[in-house]
C-alpha cells in the first residue's frame, strides 16, 4: 500500500507524488517494489535491509542516499507473542523521502492524525525521522501499558490456581519485554548518532530533541521496571510452586505411614511364630481394633501436623 503526504497545517494525504512530499509504503507489493527501485532509483540493498525483520537500527549513506532504520512496536496476531518489534526504514535523497514497513502498524496513521491535530509542519527529512522516533517511543509506552494489564490478569488467575497456562502466559510476556528493551536500546543509540551529526546538528529543533530523548528514556525505564517486576513475580510463584510440592510430598509421606500401620500389624500376626492370639477366636477382631486405633491416632497427629 502506497500513500503520499504533504505539509498543509499537518500532514495531508495527496493522490500522487510531488517534490518534497513524503511517501509511505506499507506491506509493499511487487508493483510498489518496482516503483521504488525503477522510478525512484532507491538502492536495492537498502530495500533488502529493511525487509529483514532482524535488521538493527542504524544510519547509512550511499551515493547521496541516506538510509535510517529504526525499530517500532507492533501488535501481532500471534497469541504466544502478542507484541514484538519490526524495522521501519526511512530513505531519502534531495526531494525524495520514503518510509517503508513490511508489516502493518498503527504508528503511521496515528502520526499523521496527530500532526493534523497539532498543525505540525515537517521541516526536513531529519525532522521527520526525529518525530517518527518520538511517535514510536509513545507507542512503546502504550503497548507496555497493555502488556502490564496482561500481567495483572495472569497474576489474578495465578492467585486462584497455579496452572501451566498462566505460567506460560508470563513467559510469553517476558519475551515481549526482551524485544522491547533490545529495540529501545538500539533506537537510543540511533538517536544519539543522529543528534551528533555535525552536518545537521545546527538545524535540529532543541525542543524536539529533548522530547525524543525524554520519551525514549521513559520507554526504556518503563520496560525495565515492568520486566524486573515480572521476573520477581515469576521467581515468587516458582517458590510457591516448590513449596506446594513439598507440602504435597509431606502429605503423601504421612498417608503412606498411616497406611503402613495396619499392614505392619497384619504382617506380624501372619508370621509362623506363637503370639498368644493364634488360638483365640477374637484374634482377628483384636488386630482390627488395634489397627483402627493406631491408624486413627496417626490421622489425628497428621491433622495436628505434629509429625512434620
Tab-separated table of C-alpha atoms in Angstrom:
chain	number	residue	atom	x	y	z
A	1	UNK	CA	0.000	0.000	0.000
A	2	UNK	CA	1.416	3.359	-1.076
A	3	UNK	CA	0.448	6.795	0.255
A	4	UNK	CA	1.724	10.339	-0.370
A	5	UNK	CA	1.692	13.090	2.259
A	6	UNK	CA	2.496	16.788	2.078
A	7	UNK	CA	2.630	19.638	4.592
A	8	UNK	CA	-0.608	21.606	4.989
A	9	UNK	CA	-1.208	22.506	8.650
A	10	UNK	CA	-0.085	18.980	9.380
A	11	UNK	CA	0.387	16.032	7.055
A	12	UNK	CA	-2.289	15.706	4.383
A	13	UNK	CA	-2.605	12.753	2.029
A	14	UNK	CA	-2.416	13.549	-1.698
A	15	UNK	CA	-3.109	11.406	-4.736
A	16	UNK	CA	0.312	11.478	-6.415
A	17	UNK	CA	3.936	12.337	-5.825
A	18	UNK	CA	5.089	15.937	-5.701
A	19	UNK	CA	8.502	17.333	-4.923
A	20	UNK	CA	9.454	17.128	-1.222
A	21	UNK	CA	6.400	15.072	-0.314
A	22	UNK	CA	6.633	12.068	1.994
A	23	UNK	CA	5.938	8.629	0.524
A	24	UNK	CA	4.938	5.849	2.900
A	25	UNK	CA	4.772	2.249	1.711
A	26	UNK	CA	3.354	-0.443	3.970
A	27	UNK	CA	3.485	-4.160	3.166
A	28	UNK	CA	4.906	-3.406	-0.311
A	29	UNK	CA	3.696	-5.393	-3.288
A	30	UNK	CA	5.760	-6.229	-6.359
A	31	UNK	CA	4.356	-3.088	-8.027
A	32	UNK	CA	5.476	-0.975	-5.066
A	33	UNK	CA	8.924	-2.569	-5.216
A	34	UNK	CA	9.252	-1.761	-8.915
A	35	UNK	CA	8.153	1.822	-8.225
A	36	UNK	CA	10.861	2.222	-5.596
A	37	UNK	CA	13.688	0.547	-7.478
A	38	UNK	CA	12.933	1.646	-11.042
A	39	UNK	CA	11.135	5.003	-10.820
A	40	UNK	CA	12.701	6.443	-7.656
A	41	UNK	CA	16.002	4.593	-8.129
A	42	UNK	CA	16.159	3.583	-4.481
A	43	UNK	CA	19.188	1.309	-3.862
A	44	UNK	CA	18.058	-2.297	-3.822
A	45	UNK	CA	20.407	-3.076	-0.931
A	46	UNK	CA	18.516	-0.556	1.237
A	47	UNK	CA	15.198	-2.162	0.312
A	48	UNK	CA	16.509	-5.639	1.179
A	49	UNK	CA	17.891	-4.439	4.509
A	50	UNK	CA	14.504	-3.075	5.574
A	51	UNK	CA	12.860	-6.366	4.565
A	52	UNK	CA	14.990	-8.245	7.105
A	53	UNK	CA	12.883	-8.497	10.269
A	54	UNK	CA	16.010	-8.749	12.444
A	55	UNK	CA	17.685	-5.635	10.996
A	56	UNK	CA	19.194	-3.421	13.682
A	57	UNK	CA	18.643	0.377	13.891
A	58	UNK	CA	21.394	2.241	12.060
A	59	UNK	CA	22.179	5.069	9.659
A	60	UNK	CA	23.932	4.535	6.335
A	61	UNK	CA	24.809	6.854	3.442
A	62	UNK	CA	25.472	5.596	-0.087
A	63	UNK	CA	25.643	7.525	-3.392
A	64	UNK	CA	23.827	10.507	-1.906
A	65	UNK	CA	21.044	8.289	-0.492
A	66	UNK	CA	20.560	8.150	3.268
A	67	UNK	CA	19.095	5.076	4.960
A	68	UNK	CA	17.875	5.226	8.559
A	69	UNK	CA	16.377	2.132	10.165
A	70	UNK	CA	14.572	2.237	13.495
A	71	UNK	CA	12.597	-0.466	15.238
A	72	UNK	CA	8.944	0.148	16.018
A	73	UNK	CA	6.495	-1.856	18.158
A	74	UNK	CA	3.623	-3.742	16.553
A	75	UNK	CA	0.759	-5.825	17.844
A	76	UNK	CA	0.978	-9.274	16.294
A	77	UNK	CA	-1.725	-11.835	15.651
A	78	UNK	CA	0.371	-14.483	17.394
A	79	UNK	CA	-1.187	-15.460	20.720
A	80	UNK	CA	2.155	-16.717	22.016
A	81	UNK	CA	3.947	-13.389	21.439
A	82	UNK	CA	1.277	-10.641	21.339
A	83	UNK	CA	3.789	-7.799	20.805
A	84	UNK	CA	7.092	-7.596	19.007
A	85	UNK	CA	9.183	-5.085	17.063
A	86	UNK	CA	9.872	-4.647	13.341
A	87	UNK	CA	12.152	-2.387	11.286
A	88	UNK	CA	10.892	0.861	9.791
A	89	UNK	CA	13.153	2.236	7.078
A	90	UNK	CA	13.451	5.891	6.040
A	91	UNK	CA	15.230	6.502	2.726
A	92	UNK	CA	15.782	9.980	1.339
A	93	UNK	CA	17.781	11.934	-1.224
A	94	UNK	CA	17.239	15.511	-2.460
A	95	UNK	CA	13.432	15.913	-2.807
A	96	UNK	CA	12.602	12.186	-2.362
A	97	UNK	CA	11.672	10.810	1.055
A	98	UNK	CA	10.290	7.290	1.508
A	99	UNK	CA	9.399	5.252	4.565
A	100	UNK	CA	8.976	1.502	4.186
A	101	UNK	CA	7.439	-1.004	6.564
A	102	UNK	CA	6.892	-4.634	5.629
A	103	UNK	CA	4.377	-5.021	8.452
A	104	UNK	CA	1.108	-3.310	9.289
A	105	UNK	CA	1.416	-0.832	12.118
A	106	UNK	CA	-0.772	1.664	13.946
A	107	UNK	CA	2.023	4.202	14.301
A	108	UNK	CA	1.912	5.893	10.887
A	109	UNK	CA	-1.836	6.565	10.834
A	110	UNK	CA	-1.660	7.917	14.387
A	111	UNK	CA	1.376	10.035	13.486
A	112	UNK	CA	-0.453	11.621	10.536
A	113	UNK	CA	-3.568	12.229	12.629
A	114	UNK	CA	-1.518	13.770	15.439
A	115	UNK	CA	0.282	16.126	13.028
A	116	UNK	CA	-3.090	17.375	11.787
A	117	UNK	CA	-4.437	17.935	15.312
A	118	UNK	CA	-1.319	19.847	16.379
A	119	UNK	CA	-0.701	21.549	12.997
A	120	UNK	CA	2.831	20.161	12.901
A	121	UNK	CA	4.958	21.065	9.897
A	122	UNK	CA	7.704	18.659	8.872
A	123	UNK	CA	10.709	20.899	8.263
A	124	UNK	CA	13.075	18.407	6.627
A	125	UNK	CA	13.876	14.706	6.387
A	126	UNK	CA	15.754	14.539	9.689
A	127	UNK	CA	12.881	16.348	11.364
A	128	UNK	CA	10.615	13.582	10.082
A	129	UNK	CA	12.980	10.915	11.440
A	130	UNK	CA	13.062	12.521	14.885
A	131	UNK	CA	9.292	12.834	15.003
A	132	UNK	CA	8.897	9.188	13.984
A	133	UNK	CA	11.307	8.225	16.768
A	134	UNK	CA	9.187	10.268	19.169
A	135	UNK	CA	5.971	8.665	17.954
A	136	UNK	CA	7.435	5.147	18.179
A	137	UNK	CA	8.531	5.797	21.784
A	138	UNK	CA	5.000	6.889	22.671
A	139	UNK	CA	3.634	3.685	21.143
A	140	UNK	CA	6.159	1.615	23.080
A	141	UNK	CA	4.676	3.145	26.234
A	142	UNK	CA	1.123	2.430	25.058
A	143	UNK	CA	1.902	-1.208	24.371
A	144	UNK	CA	3.804	-1.534	27.645
A	145	UNK	CA	0.644	-0.464	29.491
A	146	UNK	CA	-1.310	-3.149	27.622
A	147	UNK	CA	1.352	-5.724	28.491
A	148	UNK	CA	1.128	-4.676	32.139
A	149	UNK	CA	-2.622	-5.316	32.038
A	150	UNK	CA	-1.912	-8.826	30.725
A	151	UNK	CA	0.495	-9.369	33.625
A	152	UNK	CA	-2.182	-8.327	36.139
A	153	UNK	CA	-4.705	-10.671	34.505
A	154	UNK	CA	-2.254	-13.586	34.618
A	155	UNK	CA	-1.456	-12.718	38.243
A	156	UNK	CA	-5.154	-12.790	39.168
A	157	UNK	CA	-5.501	-16.205	37.531
A	158	UNK	CA	-2.425	-17.496	39.339
A	159	UNK	CA	-3.856	-16.415	42.692
A	160	UNK	CA	-6.853	-18.674	42.075
A	161	UNK	CA	-4.931	-21.668	40.770
A	162	UNK	CA	-1.389	-22.179	39.584
A	163	UNK	CA	-1.595	-23.815	36.176
A	164	UNK	CA	0.877	-24.233	33.352
A	165	UNK	CA	-1.221	-21.974	31.093
A	166	UNK	CA	-0.816	-18.937	33.344
A	167	UNK	CA	2.916	-19.508	33.786
A	168	UNK	CA	3.345	-19.917	30.028
A	169	UNK	CA	1.485	-16.627	29.512
A	170	UNK	CA	4.017	-14.906	31.772
A	171	UNK	CA	6.892	-16.479	29.837
A	172	UNK	CA	5.418	-15.163	26.587
A	173	UNK	CA	5.105	-11.679	28.067
A	174	UNK	CA	8.734	-11.897	29.170
A	175	UNK	CA	9.708	-12.436	25.522
A	176	UNK	CA	7.871	-9.226	24.601
A	177	UNK	CA	9.939	-7.340	27.171
A	178	UNK	CA	13.147	-8.746	25.696
A	179	UNK	CA	12.140	-7.489	22.230
A	180	UNK	CA	11.112	-4.069	23.556
A	181	UNK	CA	14.177	-3.481	25.739
A	182	UNK	CA	16.591	-4.542	22.995
A	183	UNK	CA	14.877	-2.398	20.351
A	184	UNK	CA	14.625	0.660	22.621
A	185	UNK	CA	18.329	0.482	23.431
A	186	UNK	CA	19.154	0.271	19.737
A	187	UNK	CA	16.805	3.202	18.954
A	188	UNK	CA	18.529	5.239	21.656
A	189	UNK	CA	21.926	4.567	20.087
A	190	UNK	CA	20.495	5.600	16.698
A	191	UNK	CA	19.079	8.795	18.202
A	192	UNK	CA	22.447	9.722	19.719
A	193	UNK	CA	24.139	9.229	16.332
A	194	UNK	CA	21.568	11.403	14.557
A	195	UNK	CA	21.747	14.010	17.305
A	196	UNK	CA	25.526	14.316	16.909
A	197	UNK	CA	25.654	14.539	13.104
A	198	UNK	CA	27.815	17.611	12.526
A	199	UNK	CA	26.282	18.457	9.139
A	200	UNK	CA	22.747	18.722	10.574
A	201	UNK	CA	23.337	19.496	14.251
A	202	UNK	CA	22.672	23.214	13.856
A	203	UNK	CA	19.316	22.634	12.127
A	204	UNK	CA	17.686	20.489	14.797
A	205	UNK	CA	14.833	21.800	16.912
A	206	UNK	CA	16.207	21.646	20.505
A	207	UNK	CA	12.736	21.141	21.990
A	208	UNK	CA	12.095	18.219	19.649
A	209	UNK	CA	15.437	16.655	20.576
A	210	UNK	CA	14.576	16.995	24.244
A	211	UNK	CA	11.121	15.437	23.733
A	212	UNK	CA	12.568	12.475	21.835
A	213	UNK	CA	15.209	11.868	24.491
A	214	UNK	CA	12.690	12.091	27.336
A	215	UNK	CA	10.238	9.690	25.694
A	216	UNK	CA	12.983	7.220	24.762
A	217	UNK	CA	14.340	7.209	28.311
A	218	UNK	CA	10.855	6.867	29.780
A	219	UNK	CA	10.049	3.940	27.488
A	220	UNK	CA	13.331	2.218	28.399
A	221	UNK	CA	12.825	2.778	32.127
A	222	UNK	CA	9.223	1.568	31.988
A	223	UNK	CA	10.168	-1.568	30.047
A	224	UNK	CA	12.975	-2.348	32.517
A	225	UNK	CA	10.726	-1.768	35.549
A	226	UNK	CA	7.932	-3.988	34.207
A	227	UNK	CA	10.469	-6.638	33.227
A	228	UNK	CA	12.013	-6.635	36.716
A	229	UNK	CA	8.565	-6.851	38.316
A	230	UNK	CA	7.655	-9.778	36.077
A	231	UNK	CA	10.939	-11.558	36.843
A	232	UNK	CA	10.408	-11.109	40.586
A	233	UNK	CA	6.822	-12.304	40.333
A	234	UNK	CA	7.810	-15.415	38.370
A	235	UNK	CA	10.515	-16.199	40.945
A	236	UNK	CA	7.939	-15.813	43.716
A	237	UNK	CA	5.482	-18.152	42.003
A	238	UNK	CA	8.288	-20.635	41.365
A	239	UNK	CA	8.929	-20.635	45.129
A	240	UNK	CA	5.193	-21.058	45.793
A	241	UNK	CA	5.004	-23.999	43.413
A	242	UNK	CA	8.061	-25.586	45.024
A	243	UNK	CA	6.570	-25.054	48.498
A	244	UNK	CA	3.245	-26.535	47.396
A	245	UNK	CA	5.066	-29.549	46.007
A	246	UNK	CA	6.892	-30.032	49.322
A	247	UNK	CA	3.591	-29.878	51.207
A	248	UNK	CA	2.072	-32.464	48.881
A	249	UNK	CA	5.074	-34.754	49.373
A	250	UNK	CA	4.732	-34.365	53.145
A	251	UNK	CA	1.062	-35.296	52.968
A	252	UNK	CA	1.764	-38.280	50.754
A	253	UNK	CA	4.505	-39.453	53.123
A	254	UNK	CA	2.171	-39.087	56.112
A	255	UNK	CA	-0.582	-41.034	54.364
A	256	UNK	CA	1.909	-43.775	53.445
A	257	UNK	CA	2.992	-44.084	57.081
A	258	UNK	CA	-0.648	-44.265	58.252
A	259	UNK	CA	-1.436	-46.983	55.706
A	260	UNK	CA	1.696	-48.857	56.743
A	261	UNK	CA	0.426	-49.387	60.339
A	262	UNK	CA	-2.309	-51.995	59.621
A	263	UNK	CA	-0.012	-53.633	57.078
A	264	UNK	CA	2.728	-53.966	59.681
A	265	UNK	CA	0.335	-55.410	62.282
A	266	UNK	CA	-1.134	-57.884	59.807
A	267	UNK	CA	2.359	-58.945	58.768
A	268	UNK	CA	3.470	-59.566	62.334
A	269	UNK	CA	0.282	-61.530	63.105
A	270	UNK	CA	0.745	-63.622	59.995
A	271	UNK	CA	4.222	-64.822	60.974
A	272	UNK	CA	4.572	-68.521	61.811
A	273	UNK	CA	5.521	-67.862	65.460
A	274	UNK	CA	3.469	-68.009	68.669
A	275	UNK	CA	1.881	-64.677	69.556
A	276	UNK	CA	-0.874	-65.562	72.029
A	277	UNK	CA	-3.728	-64.842	69.624
A	278	UNK	CA	-3.378	-67.691	67.164
A	279	UNK	CA	-5.870	-69.840	69.091
A	280	UNK	CA	-8.222	-67.002	70.072
A	281	UNK	CA	-11.478	-66.663	68.158
A	282	UNK	CA	-11.304	-62.913	68.810
A	283	UNK	CA	-7.774	-62.553	67.446
A	284	UNK	CA	-8.744	-61.046	64.115
A	285	UNK	CA	-11.040	-58.531	65.782
A	286	UNK	CA	-8.394	-57.547	68.293
A	287	UNK	CA	-5.938	-56.927	65.462
A	288	UNK	CA	-8.509	-54.913	63.554
A	289	UNK	CA	-9.223	-52.844	66.654
A	290	UNK	CA	-5.509	-52.213	67.255
A	291	UNK	CA	-5.050	-51.229	63.595
A	292	UNK	CA	-8.013	-48.854	63.689
A	293	UNK	CA	-6.873	-47.236	66.944
A	294	UNK	CA	-3.282	-46.730	65.768
A	295	UNK	CA	-4.384	-45.503	62.339
A	296	UNK	CA	-6.859	-43.089	63.933
A	297	UNK	CA	-4.108	-41.814	66.212
A	298	UNK	CA	-1.883	-41.348	63.166
A	299	UNK	CA	-4.613	-39.397	61.360
A	300	UNK	CA	-5.057	-37.242	64.466
A	301	UNK	CA	-1.360	-36.441	64.555
A	302	UNK	CA	-1.374	-35.795	60.817
A	303	UNK	CA	-4.180	-33.261	61.148
A	304	UNK	CA	-2.422	-31.601	64.058
A	305	UNK	CA	0.774	-31.590	61.919
A	306	UNK	CA	2.870	-32.922	64.753
A	307	UNK	CA	4.829	-35.277	62.561
A	308	UNK	CA	6.374	-32.604	60.312
